[in-house]
Amino acid sequence: MLIFVNGTQRELAAGCNVAQLLEQLELAGKRLALEVNMEIVPRSQYATHLLYEGDRIEVVHAIGGG
Amino acid sequence: MSKHATVTSDSPLIIAGKHYHSRLLVGSGKYRDLDETRLATEASGAQIVTVAIRRTNIGQKPGEPNLLDVLPPARYTILPNTAGCYTADDAVRTCRLARELLDGHDLVKLEVIGDEKTLYPDVVATMQAAAILVKDGFKVMVYTTDDPLIAKRLEEIGCVAVMPLAAPIGSGLGIRNPYNILTIIENAKVPILVDAGVGTASDAALAMELGCDGVLMNTAIAGAKNPILMASAMKKAIEAGREAFLAGRIPRKRYASASSPADGLFF
């Protein structure tokens, strides 16, 4: 199925959850925050939140800023 | 007890119930690398450090060091900002992501920008966002113009600190309207921090001499030729300005007033 991660289209196996996506992105265990379709998914729900065709995922982190 | 106050008699800066001995708050943007970020932040003595929230690079730089590795939240109070937000909705969304990122930490720097050229705050959108965030349990330190009425309104909305600009972000022009800053301070029951526009140490000292509770800056340090040395200079300027404010400056007079006694002259 097709999903969007930070605005870029990606192929992901059907039935994957957020934790599995983060593994594939080599972001597992990193300090980040994540939204699916504008709704925050808490870290505690990564393993149970299933992803679906067309989901728009935003993965953010802290960078330098004033 | 001595009738002379000691130089250590200052009270701490209190923001949202937490005590800070440093009145200099720094941003973490515009540094050459994370090592310079770390060294300058340490030299500044700051305890509150702002960060921005942005998309993670996907698959571009694996193993890239993280900002929060050099600015550990256990050591610094991390203050996520809403820089780059032009609407109240974007600012609220950014704050909620920041709270999730920082494990429920709810102190945020709210800024809603209205114009690319000046980066001036959109005060109407800022007030809308502040109201939503306060209701949602955030402790909001709010960036705003040097307008005393708006500053008061933001305090009434429930912001824990109000942060008027000295001059446009990154301009280094220093405090353009010291009398407005003074009025804002006089009216306030929450900490007032000058945020943005400081260029050099004397600008920071002036903010503190006016009675500001603190100063937040980024470009003045990160953009200096030697950021680490400038961070050290700013630390001293903030301390010197604060002590001068507490000490109480002499009034300005047009004519001289001799420092040596006129009595006892032998000629």
mmCIF file of C-alpha atoms in Angstrom:
data_model
loop_
_atom_site.group_PDB
_atom_site.id
_atom_site.type_symbol
_atom_site.label_atom_id
_atom_site.label_comp_id
_atom_site.label_asym_id
_atom_site.label_seq_id
_atom_site.Cartn_x
_atom_site.Cartn_y
_atom_site.Cartn_z
ATOM 1 C CA MET A 1 0.000 0.000 0.000
ATOM 2 C CA LEU A 2 1.044 3.614 -0.517
ATOM 3 C CA ILE A 3 1.519 5.990 2.387
ATOM 4 C CA PHE A 4 3.117 9.418 2.731
ATOM 5 C CA VAL A 5 5.957 10.002 5.171
ATOM 6 C CA ASN A 6 6.920 13.642 5.634
ATOM 7 C CA GLY A 7 5.331 14.449 2.332
ATOM 8 C CA THR A 8 7.058 11.706 0.349
ATOM 9 C CA GLN A 9 5.217 8.710 -1.040
ATOM 10 C CA ARG A 10 6.395 5.286 0.229
ATOM 11 C CA GLU A 11 5.413 1.694 -0.252
ATOM 12 C CA LEU A 12 4.558 -0.161 2.949
ATOM 13 C CA ALA A 13 3.282 -3.722 3.410
ATOM 14 C CA ALA A 14 -0.405 -3.849 4.309
ATOM 15 C CA GLY A 15 -1.112 -4.407 7.990
ATOM 16 C CA CYS A 16 2.019 -2.650 9.247
ATOM 17 C CA ASN A 17 1.866 -0.624 12.436
ATOM 18 C CA VAL A 18 3.736 2.563 13.332
ATOM 19 C CA ALA A 19 6.505 0.690 15.172
ATOM 20 C CA GLN A 20 7.201 -1.417 12.065
ATOM 21 C CA LEU A 21 7.314 1.681 9.872
ATOM 22 C CA LEU A 22 9.825 3.319 12.215
ATOM 23 C CA GLU A 23 11.971 0.148 12.094
ATOM 24 C CA GLN A 24 12.032 0.351 8.303
ATOM 25 C CA LEU A 25 12.960 4.037 8.451
ATOM 26 C CA GLU A 26 15.775 3.241 10.902
ATOM 27 C CA LEU A 27 14.144 5.600 13.376
ATOM 28 C CA ALA A 28 13.141 3.101 16.060
ATOM 29 C CA GLY A 29 14.102 4.300 19.519
ATOM 30 C CA LYS A 30 14.919 7.833 18.325
ATOM 31 C CA ARG A 31 13.502 10.839 20.121
ATOM 32 C CA LEU A 32 10.704 11.930 17.819
ATOM 33 C CA ALA A 33 7.015 12.694 17.699
ATOM 34 C CA LEU A 34 4.604 11.408 15.118
ATOM 35 C CA GLU A 35 1.240 12.255 13.611
ATOM 36 C CA VAL A 36 -0.965 10.118 11.420
ATOM 37 C CA ASN A 37 -3.454 12.201 9.444
ATOM 38 C CA MET A 38 -2.893 15.223 11.720
ATOM 39 C CA GLU A 39 -3.537 13.220 14.913
ATOM 40 C CA ILE A 40 -0.671 12.586 17.313
ATOM 41 C CA VAL A 41 0.072 8.928 17.955
ATOM 42 C CA PRO A 42 1.611 8.592 21.432
ATOM 43 C CA ARG A 43 4.797 6.545 21.706
ATOM 44 C CA SER A 44 2.948 3.988 23.806
ATOM 45 C CA GLN A 45 0.669 3.213 20.850
ATOM 46 C CA TYR A 46 3.287 2.758 18.113
ATOM 47 C CA ALA A 47 3.047 -1.028 18.251
ATOM 48 C CA THR A 48 -0.739 -1.094 18.125
ATOM 49 C CA HIS A 49 -1.566 1.739 15.720
ATOM 50 C CA LEU A 50 -2.147 0.180 12.321
ATOM 51 C CA LEU A 51 -1.430 2.113 9.137
ATOM 52 C CA TYR A 52 -3.704 2.208 6.110
ATOM 53 C CA GLU A 53 -3.479 3.069 2.411
ATOM 54 C CA GLY A 54 -3.089 6.819 1.910
ATOM 55 C CA ASP A 55 -2.153 7.600 5.522
ATOM 56 C CA ARG A 56 -0.171 10.781 5.885
ATOM 57 C CA ILE A 57 2.522 10.435 8.511
ATOM 58 C CA GLU A 58 4.600 13.290 9.877
ATOM 59 C CA VAL A 59 7.719 12.450 11.864
ATOM 60 C CA VAL A 60 9.320 15.396 13.658
ATOM 61 C CA HIS A 61 12.227 16.016 15.968
ATOM 62 C CA ALA A 62 13.977 18.920 17.687
ATOM 63 C CA ILE A 63 16.557 20.936 15.782
ATOM 64 C CA GLY A 64 18.380 24.197 16.467
ATOM 65 C CA GLY A 65 16.114 27.211 16.642
ATOM 66 C CA GLY A 66 15.688 30.523 18.401
ATOM 67 C CA MET B 1 22.780 41.769 59.534
ATOM 68 C CA SER B 2 24.585 44.418 57.544
ATOM 69 C CA LYS B 3 22.559 47.376 56.362
ATOM 70 C CA HIS B 4 24.302 46.906 53.032
ATOM 71 C CA ALA B 5 22.622 44.444 50.725
ATOM 72 C CA THR B 6 25.017 41.852 49.402
ATOM 73 C CA VAL B 7 25.559 41.199 45.725
ATOM 74 C CA THR B 8 23.965 37.793 46.178
ATOM 75 C CA SER B 9 20.613 39.183 47.307
ATOM 76 C CA ASP B 10 18.888 38.711 43.940
ATOM 77 C CA SER B 11 15.864 36.460 43.794
ATOM 78 C CA PRO B 12 15.702 33.731 41.171
ATOM 79 C CA LEU B 13 13.802 34.037 37.924
ATOM 80 C CA ILE B 14 10.599 32.044 38.375
ATOM 81 C CA ILE B 15 8.757 30.823 35.293
ATOM 82 C CA ALA B 16 5.706 28.606 35.725
ATOM 83 C CA GLY B 17 6.796 27.844 39.281
ATOM 84 C CA LYS B 18 10.312 26.706 38.391
ATOM 85 C CA HIS B 19 13.346 28.618 39.665
ATOM 86 C CA TYR B 20 16.265 29.635 37.447
ATOM 87 C CA HIS B 21 19.443 31.402 38.525
ATOM 88 C CA SER B 22 20.317 32.412 34.966
ATOM 89 C CA ARG B 23 18.335 35.219 33.395
ATOM 90 C CA LEU B 24 19.794 34.591 29.950
ATOM 91 C CA LEU B 25 17.787 32.279 27.710
ATOM 92 C CA VAL B 26 19.353 31.174 24.465
ATOM 93 C CA GLY B 27 18.299 29.740 21.152
ATOM 94 C CA SER B 28 20.088 26.827 19.518
ATOM 95 C CA GLY B 29 19.812 27.851 15.868
ATOM 96 C CA LYS B 30 22.373 29.099 13.332
ATOM 97 C CA TYR B 31 25.442 27.428 14.861
ATOM 98 C CA ARG B 32 28.092 25.853 12.650
ATOM 99 C CA ASP B 33 27.651 22.439 14.240
ATOM 100 C CA LEU B 34 26.383 20.743 17.359
ATOM 101 C CA ASP B 35 29.739 21.053 19.074
ATOM 102 C CA GLU B 36 29.630 24.831 18.760
ATOM 103 C CA THR B 37 26.007 24.740 19.950
ATOM 104 C CA ARG B 38 27.054 22.862 23.053
ATOM 105 C CA LEU B 39 30.074 25.037 23.848
ATOM 106 C CA ALA B 40 28.256 28.341 23.339
ATOM 107 C CA THR B 41 25.281 27.185 25.378
ATOM 108 C CA GLU B 42 27.593 26.156 28.206
ATOM 109 C CA ALA B 43 29.475 29.470 28.042
ATOM 110 C CA SER B 44 26.191 31.391 28.223
ATOM 111 C CA GLY B 45 25.264 29.762 31.517
ATOM 112 C CA ALA B 46 21.689 29.558 30.217
ATOM 113 C CA GLN B 47 19.334 27.031 31.764
ATOM 114 C CA ILE B 48 16.492 27.455 29.277
ATOM 115 C CA VAL B 49 17.262 26.704 25.629
ATOM 116 C CA THR B 50 14.865 27.041 22.717
ATOM 117 C CA VAL B 51 14.597 24.459 19.953
ATOM 118 C CA ALA B 52 12.571 24.244 16.754
ATOM 119 C CA ILE B 53 10.357 21.319 15.713
ATOM 120 C CA ARG B 54 10.894 20.113 12.160
ATOM 121 C CA ARG B 55 10.475 17.074 9.964
ATOM 122 C CA THR B 56 12.972 14.300 10.626
ATOM 123 C CA ASN B 57 15.239 13.516 7.686
ATOM 124 C CA ILE B 58 14.134 10.156 6.372
ATOM 125 C CA GLY B 59 16.995 7.911 5.367
ATOM 126 C CA GLN B 60 19.375 10.742 4.534
ATOM 127 C CA LYS B 61 21.809 10.834 7.426
ATOM 128 C CA PRO B 62 21.578 7.713 9.550
ATOM 129 C CA GLY B 63 23.443 8.009 12.839
ATOM 130 C CA GLU B 64 23.313 11.807 12.653
ATOM 131 C CA PRO B 65 23.769 13.240 16.164
ATOM 132 C CA ASN B 66 20.659 14.663 17.741
ATOM 133 C CA LEU B 67 20.414 18.175 19.160
ATOM 134 C CA LEU B 68 18.997 16.805 22.394
ATOM 135 C CA ASP B 69 22.128 14.661 22.821
ATOM 136 C CA VAL B 70 24.202 17.842 23.241
ATOM 137 C CA LEU B 71 21.432 19.704 25.084
ATOM 138 C CA PRO B 72 20.098 16.963 27.337
ATOM 139 C CA PRO B 73 16.630 17.731 28.752
ATOM 140 C CA ALA B 74 17.860 16.435 32.112
ATOM 141 C CA ARG B 75 20.284 19.369 32.234
ATOM 142 C CA TYR B 76 18.464 22.122 30.342
ATOM 143 C CA THR B 77 14.862 23.228 30.307
ATOM 144 C CA ILE B 78 14.066 22.724 26.641
ATOM 145 C CA LEU B 79 11.763 25.395 25.262
ATOM 146 C CA PRO B 80 10.250 24.291 21.947
ATOM 147 C CA ASN B 81 9.246 27.202 19.757
ATOM 148 C CA THR B 82 6.671 27.636 17.032
ATOM 149 C CA ALA B 83 9.018 29.477 14.683
ATOM 150 C CA GLY B 84 7.873 29.329 11.088
ATOM 151 C CA CYS B 85 4.197 29.217 12.043
ATOM 152 C CA TYR B 86 2.014 31.783 10.286
ATOM 153 C CA THR B 87 -1.333 30.607 11.679
ATOM 154 C CA ALA B 88 -2.685 29.852 15.141
ATOM 155 C CA ASP B 89 -3.525 26.300 14.015
ATOM 156 C CA ASP B 90 0.052 25.576 12.912
ATOM 157 C CA ALA B 91 1.394 26.938 16.199
ATOM 158 C CA VAL B 92 -0.982 24.836 18.297
ATOM 159 C CA ARG B 93 -0.177 21.734 16.244
ATOM 160 C CA THR B 94 3.558 22.356 16.677
ATOM 161 C CA CYS B 95 3.201 22.733 20.452
ATOM 162 C CA ARG B 96 1.260 19.477 20.738
ATOM 163 C CA LEU B 97 3.935 17.622 18.770
ATOM 164 C CA ALA B 98 6.617 19.195 20.958
ATOM 165 C CA ARG B 99 4.834 18.049 24.102
ATOM 166 C CA GLU B 100 4.723 14.497 22.769
ATOM 167 C CA LEU B 101 8.380 14.711 21.715
ATOM 168 C CA LEU B 102 9.444 15.886 25.183
ATOM 169 C CA ASP B 103 7.402 13.366 27.168
ATOM 170 C CA GLY B 104 4.655 15.722 28.312
ATOM 171 C CA HIS B 105 6.865 18.774 28.947
ATOM 172 C CA ASP B 106 4.409 21.619 28.505
ATOM 173 C CA LEU B 107 6.495 24.822 28.567
ATOM 174 C CA VAL B 108 6.498 26.335 25.075
ATOM 175 C CA LYS B 109 7.562 29.486 23.293
ATOM 176 C CA LEU B 110 4.637 30.666 21.203
ATOM 177 C CA GLU B 111 5.328 32.816 18.185
ATOM 178 C CA VAL B 112 2.967 33.344 15.281
ATOM 179 C CA ILE B 113 4.688 35.264 12.558
ATOM 180 C CA GLY B 114 2.766 37.652 10.349
ATOM 181 C CA ASP B 115 5.212 38.769 7.702
ATOM 182 C CA GLU B 116 8.311 37.275 6.081
ATOM 183 C CA LYS B 117 10.240 40.494 5.692
ATOM 184 C CA THR B 118 9.991 41.706 9.271
ATOM 185 C CA LEU B 119 9.112 38.401 10.992
ATOM 186 C CA TYR B 120 6.847 40.603 13.053
ATOM 187 C CA PRO B 121 4.414 38.756 15.313
ATOM 188 C CA ASP B 122 0.795 38.470 14.176
ATOM 189 C CA VAL B 123 -0.661 39.501 17.519
ATOM 190 C CA VAL B 124 -4.238 38.567 16.644
ATOM 191 C CA ALA B 125 -3.265 35.010 15.712
ATOM 192 C CA THR B 126 -0.866 34.916 18.673
ATOM 193 C CA MET B 127 -3.704 35.722 21.075
ATOM 194 C CA GLN B 128 -5.933 33.073 19.489
ATOM 195 C CA ALA B 129 -3.213 30.438 19.769
ATOM 196 C CA ALA B 130 -2.343 31.473 23.334
ATOM 197 C CA ALA B 131 -5.952 31.032 24.443
ATOM 198 C CA ILE B 132 -6.153 27.536 22.929
ATOM 199 C CA LEU B 133 -2.797 26.472 24.380
ATOM 200 C CA VAL B 134 -3.503 27.781 27.876
ATOM 201 C CA LYS B 135 -6.842 25.945 27.864
ATOM 202 C CA ASP B 136 -5.009 22.805 26.734
ATOM 203 C CA GLY B 137 -2.690 22.962 29.757
ATOM 204 C CA PHE B 138 0.401 24.482 28.140
ATOM 205 C CA LYS B 139 2.612 26.939 29.969
ATOM 206 C CA VAL B 140 3.019 29.593 27.321
ATOM 207 C CA MET B 141 5.937 31.985 27.036
ATOM 208 C CA VAL B 142 4.752 34.294 24.309
ATOM 209 C CA TYR B 143 6.712 36.305 21.770
ATOM 210 C CA THR B 144 5.005 39.569 20.895
ATOM 211 C CA THR B 145 5.435 43.173 19.831
ATOM 212 C CA ASP B 146 6.532 45.891 22.246
ATOM 213 C CA ASP B 147 2.914 47.051 22.580
ATOM 214 C CA PRO B 148 1.990 47.446 26.280
ATOM 215 C CA LEU B 149 -1.713 46.741 25.712
ATOM 216 C CA ILE B 150 -1.096 43.522 23.814
ATOM 217 C CA ALA B 151 1.425 42.417 26.446
ATOM 218 C CA LYS B 152 -1.203 42.906 29.133
ATOM 219 C CA ARG B 153 -3.846 41.018 27.130
ATOM 220 C CA LEU B 154 -1.490 38.076 26.703
ATOM 221 C CA GLU B 155 -0.879 38.028 30.450
ATOM 222 C CA GLU B 156 -4.643 38.087 31.056
ATOM 223 C CA ILE B 157 -5.085 35.131 28.704
ATOM 224 C CA GLY B 158 -2.829 33.198 31.076
ATOM 225 C CA CYS B 159 0.632 33.219 29.502
ATOM 226 C CA VAL B 160 3.342 32.474 32.084
ATOM 227 C CA ALA B 161 5.777 34.977 30.571
ATOM 228 C CA VAL B 162 5.471 37.736 27.998
ATOM 229 C CA MET B 163 8.383 38.321 25.648
ATOM 230 C CA PRO B 164 8.291 41.572 23.696
ATOM 231 C CA LEU B 165 10.786 42.061 20.901
ATOM 232 C CA ALA B 166 13.638 44.543 21.219
ATOM 233 C CA ALA B 167 13.761 44.779 17.422
ATOM 234 C CA PRO B 168 12.988 42.364 14.541
ATOM 235 C CA ILE B 169 14.311 38.800 14.885
ATOM 236 C CA GLY B 170 17.953 38.535 13.890
ATOM 237 C CA SER B 171 18.263 42.277 13.209
ATOM 238 C CA GLY B 172 20.706 43.074 16.003
ATOM 239 C CA LEU B 173 19.251 46.578 16.246
ATOM 240 C CA GLY B 174 18.936 46.503 20.032
ATOM 241 C CA ILE B 175 16.060 47.918 22.060
ATOM 242 C CA ARG B 176 14.256 50.300 19.700
ATOM 243 C CA ASN B 177 11.571 51.343 22.149
ATOM 244 C CA PRO B 178 12.885 51.280 25.713
ATOM 245 C CA TYR B 179 9.971 53.310 27.060
ATOM 246 C CA ASN B 180 7.441 50.761 25.818
ATOM 247 C CA ILE B 181 9.494 47.949 27.338
ATOM 248 C CA LEU B 182 9.506 49.899 30.606
ATOM 249 C CA THR B 183 5.731 50.342 30.500
ATOM 250 C CA ILE B 184 5.250 46.637 29.788
ATOM 251 C CA ILE B 185 7.424 45.788 32.806
ATOM 252 C CA GLU B 186 5.590 48.228 35.076
ATOM 253 C CA ASN B 187 2.196 46.774 34.106
ATOM 254 C CA ALA B 188 3.138 43.115 34.404
ATOM 255 C CA LYS B 189 2.567 40.491 37.053
ATOM 256 C CA VAL B 190 4.346 37.796 35.046
ATOM 257 C CA PRO B 191 8.004 37.772 33.987
ATOM 258 C CA ILE B 192 8.828 40.034 31.051
ATOM 259 C CA LEU B 193 11.710 38.919 28.855
ATOM 260 C CA VAL B 194 13.075 40.762 25.880
ATOM 261 C CA ASP B 195 13.140 38.310 23.001
ATOM 262 C CA ALA B 196 14.723 39.060 19.631
ATOM 263 C CA GLY B 197 16.685 41.969 18.226
ATOM 264 C CA VAL B 198 19.588 42.070 20.671
ATOM 265 C CA GLY B 199 22.868 42.737 18.863
ATOM 266 C CA THR B 200 25.569 42.902 21.467
ATOM 267 C CA ALA B 201 26.262 42.806 25.189
ATOM 268 C CA SER B 202 25.238 46.409 25.884
ATOM 269 C CA ASP B 203 21.784 45.736 24.389
ATOM 270 C CA ALA B 204 21.309 42.858 26.807
ATOM 271 C CA ALA B 205 22.563 44.948 29.724
ATOM 272 C CA LEU B 206 20.123 47.743 28.809
ATOM 273 C CA ALA B 207 17.205 45.297 28.800
ATOM 274 C CA MET B 208 18.131 44.184 32.289
ATOM 275 C CA GLU B 209 18.731 47.752 33.501
ATOM 276 C CA LEU B 210 15.188 48.590 32.406
ATOM 277 C CA GLY B 211 13.998 45.867 34.758
ATOM 278 C CA CYS B 212 13.368 42.967 32.411
ATOM 279 C CA ASP B 213 13.298 39.598 34.141
ATOM 280 C CA GLY B 214 15.456 38.054 31.449
ATOM 281 C CA VAL B 215 16.540 38.154 27.824
ATOM 282 C CA LEU B 216 16.175 35.507 25.136
ATOM 283 C CA MET B 217 18.586 35.649 22.214
ATOM 284 C CA ASN B 218 19.983 33.468 19.463
ATOM 285 C CA THR B 219 21.504 35.291 16.494
ATOM 286 C CA ALA B 220 23.489 37.762 18.629
ATOM 287 C CA ILE B 221 25.485 34.804 19.949
ATOM 288 C CA ALA B 222 25.373 32.277 17.111
ATOM 289 C CA GLY B 223 26.049 34.915 14.450
ATOM 290 C CA ALA B 224 29.010 36.505 16.247
ATOM 291 C CA LYS B 225 32.497 35.909 14.820
ATOM 292 C CA ASN B 226 33.303 34.028 18.016
ATOM 293 C CA PRO B 227 30.006 32.674 19.342
ATOM 294 C CA ILE B 228 31.492 31.093 22.448
ATOM 295 C CA LEU B 229 33.156 34.340 23.513
ATOM 296 C CA MET B 230 29.954 36.277 22.777
ATOM 297 C CA ALA B 231 27.990 33.794 24.881
ATOM 298 C CA SER B 232 30.318 34.539 27.767
ATOM 299 C CA ALA B 233 29.963 38.292 27.171
ATOM 300 C CA MET B 234 26.176 38.010 27.188
ATOM 301 C CA LYS B 235 26.228 36.091 30.459
ATOM 302 C CA LYS B 236 28.181 38.908 32.073
ATOM 303 C CA ALA B 237 26.035 41.619 30.471
ATOM 304 C CA ILE B 238 22.868 40.046 31.825
ATOM 305 C CA GLU B 239 24.375 39.781 35.299
ATOM 306 C CA ALA B 240 25.784 43.311 35.191
ATOM 307 C CA GLY B 241 22.530 44.793 33.919
ATOM 308 C CA ARG B 242 20.533 42.956 36.552
ATOM 309 C CA GLU B 243 22.809 44.112 39.356
ATOM 310 C CA ALA B 244 22.694 47.691 38.072
ATOM 311 C CA PHE B 245 18.892 47.526 38.026
ATOM 312 C CA LEU B 246 18.785 46.206 41.589
ATOM 313 C CA ALA B 247 21.397 48.728 42.717
ATOM 314 C CA GLY B 248 19.369 51.630 41.309
ATOM 315 C CA ARG B 249 21.071 53.955 38.892
ATOM 316 C CA ILE B 250 21.687 57.650 39.597
ATOM 317 C CA PRO B 251 19.362 60.125 37.952
ATOM 318 C CA ARG B 252 20.551 61.778 34.765
ATOM 319 C CA LYS B 253 21.558 65.427 35.232
ATOM 320 C CA ARG B 254 22.599 68.006 32.692
ATOM 321 C CA TYR B 255 25.488 69.453 34.679
ATOM 322 C CA ALA B 256 28.391 68.136 36.722
ATOM 323 C CA SER B 257 28.357 67.082 40.338
ATOM 324 C CA ALA B 258 31.837 66.886 41.919
ATOM 325 C CA SER B 259 32.882 63.521 43.294
ATOM 326 C CA SER B 260 35.521 65.015 45.615
ATOM 327 C CA PRO B 261 34.387 67.196 48.554
ATOM 328 C CA ALA B 262 34.563 70.984 48.114
ATOM 329 C CA ASP B 263 35.436 71.348 51.841
ATOM 330 C CA GLY B 264 39.031 71.089 53.090
ATOM 331 C CA LEU B 265 40.695 72.541 50.046
ATOM 332 C CA PHE B 266 44.101 73.961 51.131
ATOM 333 C CA PHE B 267 44.580 76.584 48.482
#
